Tab-separated table of C-alpha atoms and ligand atoms in Angstrom:
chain	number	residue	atom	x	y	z
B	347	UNK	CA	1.225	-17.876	1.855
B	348	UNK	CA	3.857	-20.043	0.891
B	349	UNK	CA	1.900	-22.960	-1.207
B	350	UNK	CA	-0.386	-22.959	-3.661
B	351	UNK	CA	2.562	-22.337	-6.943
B	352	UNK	CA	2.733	-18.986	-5.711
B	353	UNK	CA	5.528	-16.739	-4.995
B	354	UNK	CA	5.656	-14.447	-2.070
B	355	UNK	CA	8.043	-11.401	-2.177
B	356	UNK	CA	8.943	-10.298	1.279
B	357	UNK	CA	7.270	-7.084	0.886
B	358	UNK	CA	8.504	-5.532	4.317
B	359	UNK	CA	12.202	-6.833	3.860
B	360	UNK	CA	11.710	-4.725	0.531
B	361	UNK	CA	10.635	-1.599	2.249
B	362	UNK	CA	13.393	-1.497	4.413
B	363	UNK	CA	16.029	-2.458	2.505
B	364	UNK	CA	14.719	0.206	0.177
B	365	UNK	CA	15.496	-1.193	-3.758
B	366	UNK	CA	12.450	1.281	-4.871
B	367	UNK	CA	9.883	-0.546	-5.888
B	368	UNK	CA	6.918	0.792	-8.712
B	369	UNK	CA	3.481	-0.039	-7.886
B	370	UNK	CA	-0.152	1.311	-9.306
B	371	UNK	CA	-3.406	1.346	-7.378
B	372	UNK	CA	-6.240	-0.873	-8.300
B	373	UNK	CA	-9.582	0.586	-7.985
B	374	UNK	CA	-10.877	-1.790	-10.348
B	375	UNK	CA	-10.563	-4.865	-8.110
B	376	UNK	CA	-10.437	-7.148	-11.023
B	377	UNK	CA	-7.785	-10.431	-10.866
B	378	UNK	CA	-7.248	-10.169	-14.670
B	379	UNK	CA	-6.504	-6.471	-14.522
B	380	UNK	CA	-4.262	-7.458	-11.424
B	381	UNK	CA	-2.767	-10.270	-13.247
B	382	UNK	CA	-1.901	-7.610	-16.256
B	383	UNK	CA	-0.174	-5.152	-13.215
B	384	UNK	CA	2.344	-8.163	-12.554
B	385	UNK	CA	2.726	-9.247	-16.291
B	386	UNK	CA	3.473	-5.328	-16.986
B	387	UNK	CA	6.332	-5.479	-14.499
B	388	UNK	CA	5.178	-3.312	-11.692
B	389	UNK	CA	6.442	-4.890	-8.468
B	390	UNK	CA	3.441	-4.446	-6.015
B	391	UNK	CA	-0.184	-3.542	-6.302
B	392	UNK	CA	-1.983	-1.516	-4.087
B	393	UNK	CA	-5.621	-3.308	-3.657
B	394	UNK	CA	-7.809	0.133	-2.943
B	395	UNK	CA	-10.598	-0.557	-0.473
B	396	UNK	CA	-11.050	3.047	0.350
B	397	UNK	CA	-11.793	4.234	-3.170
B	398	UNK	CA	-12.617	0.878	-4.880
B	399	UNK	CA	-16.007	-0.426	-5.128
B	400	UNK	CA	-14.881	-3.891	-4.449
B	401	UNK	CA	-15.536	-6.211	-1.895
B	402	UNK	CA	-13.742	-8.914	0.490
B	403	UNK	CA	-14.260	-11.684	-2.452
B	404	UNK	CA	-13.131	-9.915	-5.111
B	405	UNK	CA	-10.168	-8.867	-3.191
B	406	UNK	CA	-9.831	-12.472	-2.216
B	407	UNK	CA	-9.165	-12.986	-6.083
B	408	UNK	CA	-7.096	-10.139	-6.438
B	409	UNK	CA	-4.680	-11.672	-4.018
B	410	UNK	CA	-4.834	-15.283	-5.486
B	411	UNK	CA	-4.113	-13.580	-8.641
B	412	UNK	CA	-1.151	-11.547	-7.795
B	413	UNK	CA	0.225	-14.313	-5.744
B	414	UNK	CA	0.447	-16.880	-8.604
B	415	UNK	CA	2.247	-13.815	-10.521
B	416	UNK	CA	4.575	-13.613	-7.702
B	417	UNK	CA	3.542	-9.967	-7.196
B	418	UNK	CA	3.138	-8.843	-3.424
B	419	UNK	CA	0.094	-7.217	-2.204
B	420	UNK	CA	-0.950	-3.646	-0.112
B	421	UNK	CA	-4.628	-3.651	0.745
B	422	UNK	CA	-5.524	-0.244	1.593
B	423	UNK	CA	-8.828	-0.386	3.638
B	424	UNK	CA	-11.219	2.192	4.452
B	425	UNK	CA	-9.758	3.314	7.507
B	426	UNK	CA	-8.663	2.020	10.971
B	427	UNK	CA	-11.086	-1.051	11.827
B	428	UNK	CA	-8.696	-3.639	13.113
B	429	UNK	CA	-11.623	-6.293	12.275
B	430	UNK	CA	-11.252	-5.319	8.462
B	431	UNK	CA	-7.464	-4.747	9.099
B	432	UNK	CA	-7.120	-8.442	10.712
B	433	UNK	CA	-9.315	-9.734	7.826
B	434	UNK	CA	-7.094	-8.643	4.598
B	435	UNK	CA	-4.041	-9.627	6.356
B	436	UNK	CA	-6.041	-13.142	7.364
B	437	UNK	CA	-6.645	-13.886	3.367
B	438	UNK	CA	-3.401	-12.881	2.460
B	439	UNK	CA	-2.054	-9.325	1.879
B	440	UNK	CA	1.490	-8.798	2.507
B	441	UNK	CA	0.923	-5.226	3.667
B	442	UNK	CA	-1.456	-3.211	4.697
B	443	UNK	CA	-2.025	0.834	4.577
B	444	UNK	CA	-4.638	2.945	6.178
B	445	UNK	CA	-5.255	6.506	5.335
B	446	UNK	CA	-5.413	9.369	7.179
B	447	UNK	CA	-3.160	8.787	9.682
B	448	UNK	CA	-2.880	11.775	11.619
B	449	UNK	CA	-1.197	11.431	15.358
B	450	UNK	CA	1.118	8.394	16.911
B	451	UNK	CA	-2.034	6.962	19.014
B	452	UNK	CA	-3.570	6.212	15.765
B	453	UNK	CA	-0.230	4.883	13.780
B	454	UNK	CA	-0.157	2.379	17.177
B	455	UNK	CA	-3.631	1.411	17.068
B	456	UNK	CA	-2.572	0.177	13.294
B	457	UNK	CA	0.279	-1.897	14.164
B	458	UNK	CA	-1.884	-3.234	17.187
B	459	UNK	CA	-4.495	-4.319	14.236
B	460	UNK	CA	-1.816	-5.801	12.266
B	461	UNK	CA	-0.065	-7.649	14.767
B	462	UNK	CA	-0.629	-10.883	17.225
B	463	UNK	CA	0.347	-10.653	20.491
B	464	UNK	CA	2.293	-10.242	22.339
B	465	UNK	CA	3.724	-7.236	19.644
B	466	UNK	CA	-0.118	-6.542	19.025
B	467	UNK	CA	-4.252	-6.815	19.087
B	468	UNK	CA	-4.313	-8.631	15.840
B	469	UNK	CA	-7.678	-11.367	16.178
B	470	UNK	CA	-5.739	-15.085	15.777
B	471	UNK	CA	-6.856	-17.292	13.809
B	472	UNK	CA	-4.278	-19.522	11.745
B	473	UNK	CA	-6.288	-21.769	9.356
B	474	UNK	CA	-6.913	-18.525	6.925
B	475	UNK	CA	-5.500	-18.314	3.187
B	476	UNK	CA	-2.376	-16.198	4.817
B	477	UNK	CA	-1.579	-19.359	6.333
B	478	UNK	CA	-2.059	-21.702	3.312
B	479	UNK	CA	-5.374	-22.564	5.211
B	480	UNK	CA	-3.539	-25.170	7.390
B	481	UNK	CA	-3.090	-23.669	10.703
B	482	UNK	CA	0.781	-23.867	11.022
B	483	UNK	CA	4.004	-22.847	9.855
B	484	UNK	CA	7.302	-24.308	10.060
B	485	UNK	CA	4.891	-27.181	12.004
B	486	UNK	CA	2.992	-25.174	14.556
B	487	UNK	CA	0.387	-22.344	14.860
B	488	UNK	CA	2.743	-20.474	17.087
B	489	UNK	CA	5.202	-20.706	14.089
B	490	UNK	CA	2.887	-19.426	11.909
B	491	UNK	CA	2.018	-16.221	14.352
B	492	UNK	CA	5.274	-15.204	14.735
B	493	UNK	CA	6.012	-15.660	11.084
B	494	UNK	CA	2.835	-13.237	9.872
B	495	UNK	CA	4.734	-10.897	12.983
B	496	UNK	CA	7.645	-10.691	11.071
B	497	UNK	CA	5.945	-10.296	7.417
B	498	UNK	CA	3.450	-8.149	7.416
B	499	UNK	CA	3.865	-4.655	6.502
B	500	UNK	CA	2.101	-1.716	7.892
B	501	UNK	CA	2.069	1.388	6.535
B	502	UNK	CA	0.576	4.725	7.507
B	503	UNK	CA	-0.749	7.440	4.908
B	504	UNK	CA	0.312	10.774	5.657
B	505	UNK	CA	-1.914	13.571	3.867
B	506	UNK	CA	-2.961	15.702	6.699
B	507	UNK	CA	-2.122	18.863	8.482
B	508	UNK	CA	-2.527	17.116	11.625
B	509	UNK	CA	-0.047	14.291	10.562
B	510	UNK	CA	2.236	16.805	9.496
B	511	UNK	CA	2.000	18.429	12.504
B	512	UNK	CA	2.690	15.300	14.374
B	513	UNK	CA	5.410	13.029	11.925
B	514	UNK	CA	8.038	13.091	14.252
B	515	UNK	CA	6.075	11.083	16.434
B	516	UNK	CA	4.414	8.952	14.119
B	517	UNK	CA	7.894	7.668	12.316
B	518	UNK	CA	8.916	6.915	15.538
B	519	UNK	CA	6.148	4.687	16.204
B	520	UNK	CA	7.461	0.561	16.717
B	521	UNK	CA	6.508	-1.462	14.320
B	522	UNK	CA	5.256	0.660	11.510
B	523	UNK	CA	7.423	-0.250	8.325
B	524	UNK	CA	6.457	3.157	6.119
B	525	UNK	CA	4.760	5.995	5.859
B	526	UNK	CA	2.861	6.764	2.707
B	527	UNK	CA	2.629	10.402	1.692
B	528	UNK	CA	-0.528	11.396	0.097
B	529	UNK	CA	-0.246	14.164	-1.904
B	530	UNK	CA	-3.997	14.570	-3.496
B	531	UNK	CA	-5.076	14.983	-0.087
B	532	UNK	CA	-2.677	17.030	1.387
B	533	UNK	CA	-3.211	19.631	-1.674
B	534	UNK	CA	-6.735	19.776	0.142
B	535	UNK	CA	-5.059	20.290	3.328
B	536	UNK	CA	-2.529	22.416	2.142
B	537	UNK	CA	-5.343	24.986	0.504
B	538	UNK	CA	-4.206	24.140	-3.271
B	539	UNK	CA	-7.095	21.518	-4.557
B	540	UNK	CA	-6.479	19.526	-7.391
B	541	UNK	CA	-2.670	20.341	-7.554
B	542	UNK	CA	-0.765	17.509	-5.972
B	543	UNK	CA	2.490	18.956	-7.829
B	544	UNK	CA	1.976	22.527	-6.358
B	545	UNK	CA	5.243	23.878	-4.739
B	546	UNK	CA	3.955	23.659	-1.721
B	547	UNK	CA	2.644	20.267	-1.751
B	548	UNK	CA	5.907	19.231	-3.377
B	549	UNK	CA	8.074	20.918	-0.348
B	550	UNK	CA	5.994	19.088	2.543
B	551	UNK	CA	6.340	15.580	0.872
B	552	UNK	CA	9.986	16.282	0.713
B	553	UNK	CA	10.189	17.828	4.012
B	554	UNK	CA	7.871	14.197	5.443
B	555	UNK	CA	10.240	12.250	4.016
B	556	UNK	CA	13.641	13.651	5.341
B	557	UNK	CA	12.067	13.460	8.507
B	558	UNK	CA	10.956	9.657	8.072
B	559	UNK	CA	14.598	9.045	6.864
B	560	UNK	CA	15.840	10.257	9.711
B	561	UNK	CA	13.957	7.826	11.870
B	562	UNK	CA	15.133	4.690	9.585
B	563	UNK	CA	11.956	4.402	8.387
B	564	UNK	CA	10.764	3.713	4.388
B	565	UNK	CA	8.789	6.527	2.375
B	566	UNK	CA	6.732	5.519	-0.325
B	567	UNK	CA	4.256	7.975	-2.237
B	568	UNK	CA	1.479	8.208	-4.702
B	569	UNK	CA	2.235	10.017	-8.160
B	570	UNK	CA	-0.500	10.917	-10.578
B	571	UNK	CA	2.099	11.527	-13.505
B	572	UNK	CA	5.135	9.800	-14.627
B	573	UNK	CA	7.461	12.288	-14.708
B	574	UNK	CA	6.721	12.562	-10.879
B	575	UNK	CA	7.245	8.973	-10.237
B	576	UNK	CA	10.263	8.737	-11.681
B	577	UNK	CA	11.438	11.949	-9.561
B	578	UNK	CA	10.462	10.325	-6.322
B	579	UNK	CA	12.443	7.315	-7.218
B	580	UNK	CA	15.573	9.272	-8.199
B	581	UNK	CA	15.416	10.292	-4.864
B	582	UNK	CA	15.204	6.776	-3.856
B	583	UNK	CA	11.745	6.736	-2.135
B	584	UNK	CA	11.188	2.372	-1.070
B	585	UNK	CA	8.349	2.098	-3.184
B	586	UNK	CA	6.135	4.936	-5.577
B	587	UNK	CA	2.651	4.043	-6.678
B	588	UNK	CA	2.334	5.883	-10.051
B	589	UNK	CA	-1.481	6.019	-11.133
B	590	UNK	CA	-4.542	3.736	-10.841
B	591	UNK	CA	-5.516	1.075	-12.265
B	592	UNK	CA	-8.420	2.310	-14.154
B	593	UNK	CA	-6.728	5.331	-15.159
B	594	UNK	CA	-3.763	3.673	-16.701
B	595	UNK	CA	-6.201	1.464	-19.025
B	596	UNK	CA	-8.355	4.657	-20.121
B	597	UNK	CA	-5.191	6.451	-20.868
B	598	UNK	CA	-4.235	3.420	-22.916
B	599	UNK	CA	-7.376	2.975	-24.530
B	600	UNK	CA	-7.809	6.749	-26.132
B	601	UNK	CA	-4.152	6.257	-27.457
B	602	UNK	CA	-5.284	2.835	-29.250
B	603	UNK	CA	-8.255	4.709	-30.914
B	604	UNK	CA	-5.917	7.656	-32.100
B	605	UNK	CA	-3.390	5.489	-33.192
B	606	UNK	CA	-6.387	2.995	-34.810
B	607	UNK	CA	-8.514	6.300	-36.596
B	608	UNK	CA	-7.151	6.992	-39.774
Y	953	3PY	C1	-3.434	10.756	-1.877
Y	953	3PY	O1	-2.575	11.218	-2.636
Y	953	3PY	O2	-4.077	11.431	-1.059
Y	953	3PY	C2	-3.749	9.348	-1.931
Y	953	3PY	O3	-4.422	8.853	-1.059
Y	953	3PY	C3	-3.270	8.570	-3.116
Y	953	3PY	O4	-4.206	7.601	-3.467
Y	954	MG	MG1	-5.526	10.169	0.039
């Protein structure tokens, strides 16, 4: 999406050239609350379709929303459908980022999703909102197809055993921009529940990303707190996602009543 007053960030040239962006996930859905993410400062949003009760047309808003705010988009969708995957990248996200990624057949069938052919599966259709509804780019569809090819970001969540088990095949998987460490879900894995800052947890994520590093690839991650955020950025992960959307505003909320009760 070029048009429209809008801004779009080039979230994938961001990933790899690895400036360490701060994003929040939205489980809220909600183009004010996404509107107050970009007026905050973060510098993505990640739209949450696997825990988020939203649907396609609220997302649709979401991404209107963020684009006018010059903020750049991550849909994370339920899992791998490459009609669902085709569809958030068709109204607009800049990236997208399935969970549970656990071997390199499944990181490929991702990229396949995400991408037209001939690098990929991806369904064409070029007079969607991703293509300012007009069915060409630069003056032609094919312009427009190869310039979604080069734009879109894919990323992969790792927060299994069986994608730790497999990462050195899955970074070196064409076409996939990041890999997204997971660390609520790899406590599970890991046999620590509920303790996403456990030692252990904290050695695998570090461990996932040396070896994603090695392979040229990006690293972001999820941090519930932010003195973990800031760690991971220290370190100079390409892009943390500290919190969610709905937790950030409760947080804020109880400390306007104790700072409001006498
Ligand atoms: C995880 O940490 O498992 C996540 O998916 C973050 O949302
Ligand atoms: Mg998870």
């Amino acid at each position: 999406m070029t048009g429209g007053g809008g801004v779009r960030a080039d979230l994938r040239a961001e990933l790899r050239d690895g400036r360490g962006m701060l994003a929040t996930f939205s489980l809220l859905g909600c183009a004010e609350v996404i509107e107050l993410v970009a007026l905050a400062g973060f510098d993505a949003v990640i739209l949450d379709m696997e825990h988020g009760p939203f649907d396609l047309q609220q997302m649709s808003r979401c991404l209107v929303a963020a684009h006018l705010r010059g903020m750049p988009v991550i849909t994370r969708v339920a899992n791998g459908d490459p009609s669902m995957i085709g569809k958030v990248l068709d109204l607009g996200a800049d990236g997208v980022l399935a969970p549970h990624i656990g071997s390199a057949a499944e990181a490929r069938a991702l990229v396949a999703a995400a991408r037209f052919a001939p690098e990929g599966e991806r369904g064409a259709h070029p007079w969607v909102r991703a293509a300012d509804f007009d069915g060409a780019s630069g003056g032609s569809a094919a312009g427009w197809f190869a310039d979604a090819n080069s734009r879109a970001a894919v990323l992969a969540m790792v927060e299994g055993a069986d994608a730790l088990h497999n990462l050195e095949e899955i970074v070196h998987v064409t076409g996939l921009d990041a890999v997204f460490l997971g660390p609520v879900d790899l406590a599970q894995a890991l046999g620590v529940p509920g303790q996403p800052d456990h030692e252990l947890v904290v050695s695998a994520l570090t461990r996932a990303r040396a070896v994603a590093a090695e392979a040229g690839l990006a690293t972001a991650v999820f941090a519930a707190s932010p003195e973990r955020a800031r760690s991971w950025l220290d370190k100079g992960l390409g892009l943390v996602a500290y919190g969610v959307d709905s937790k950030l505003i409760l947080d804020g909320l109880r400390s306007a009543r104790d700072r409001g009760r006498p």
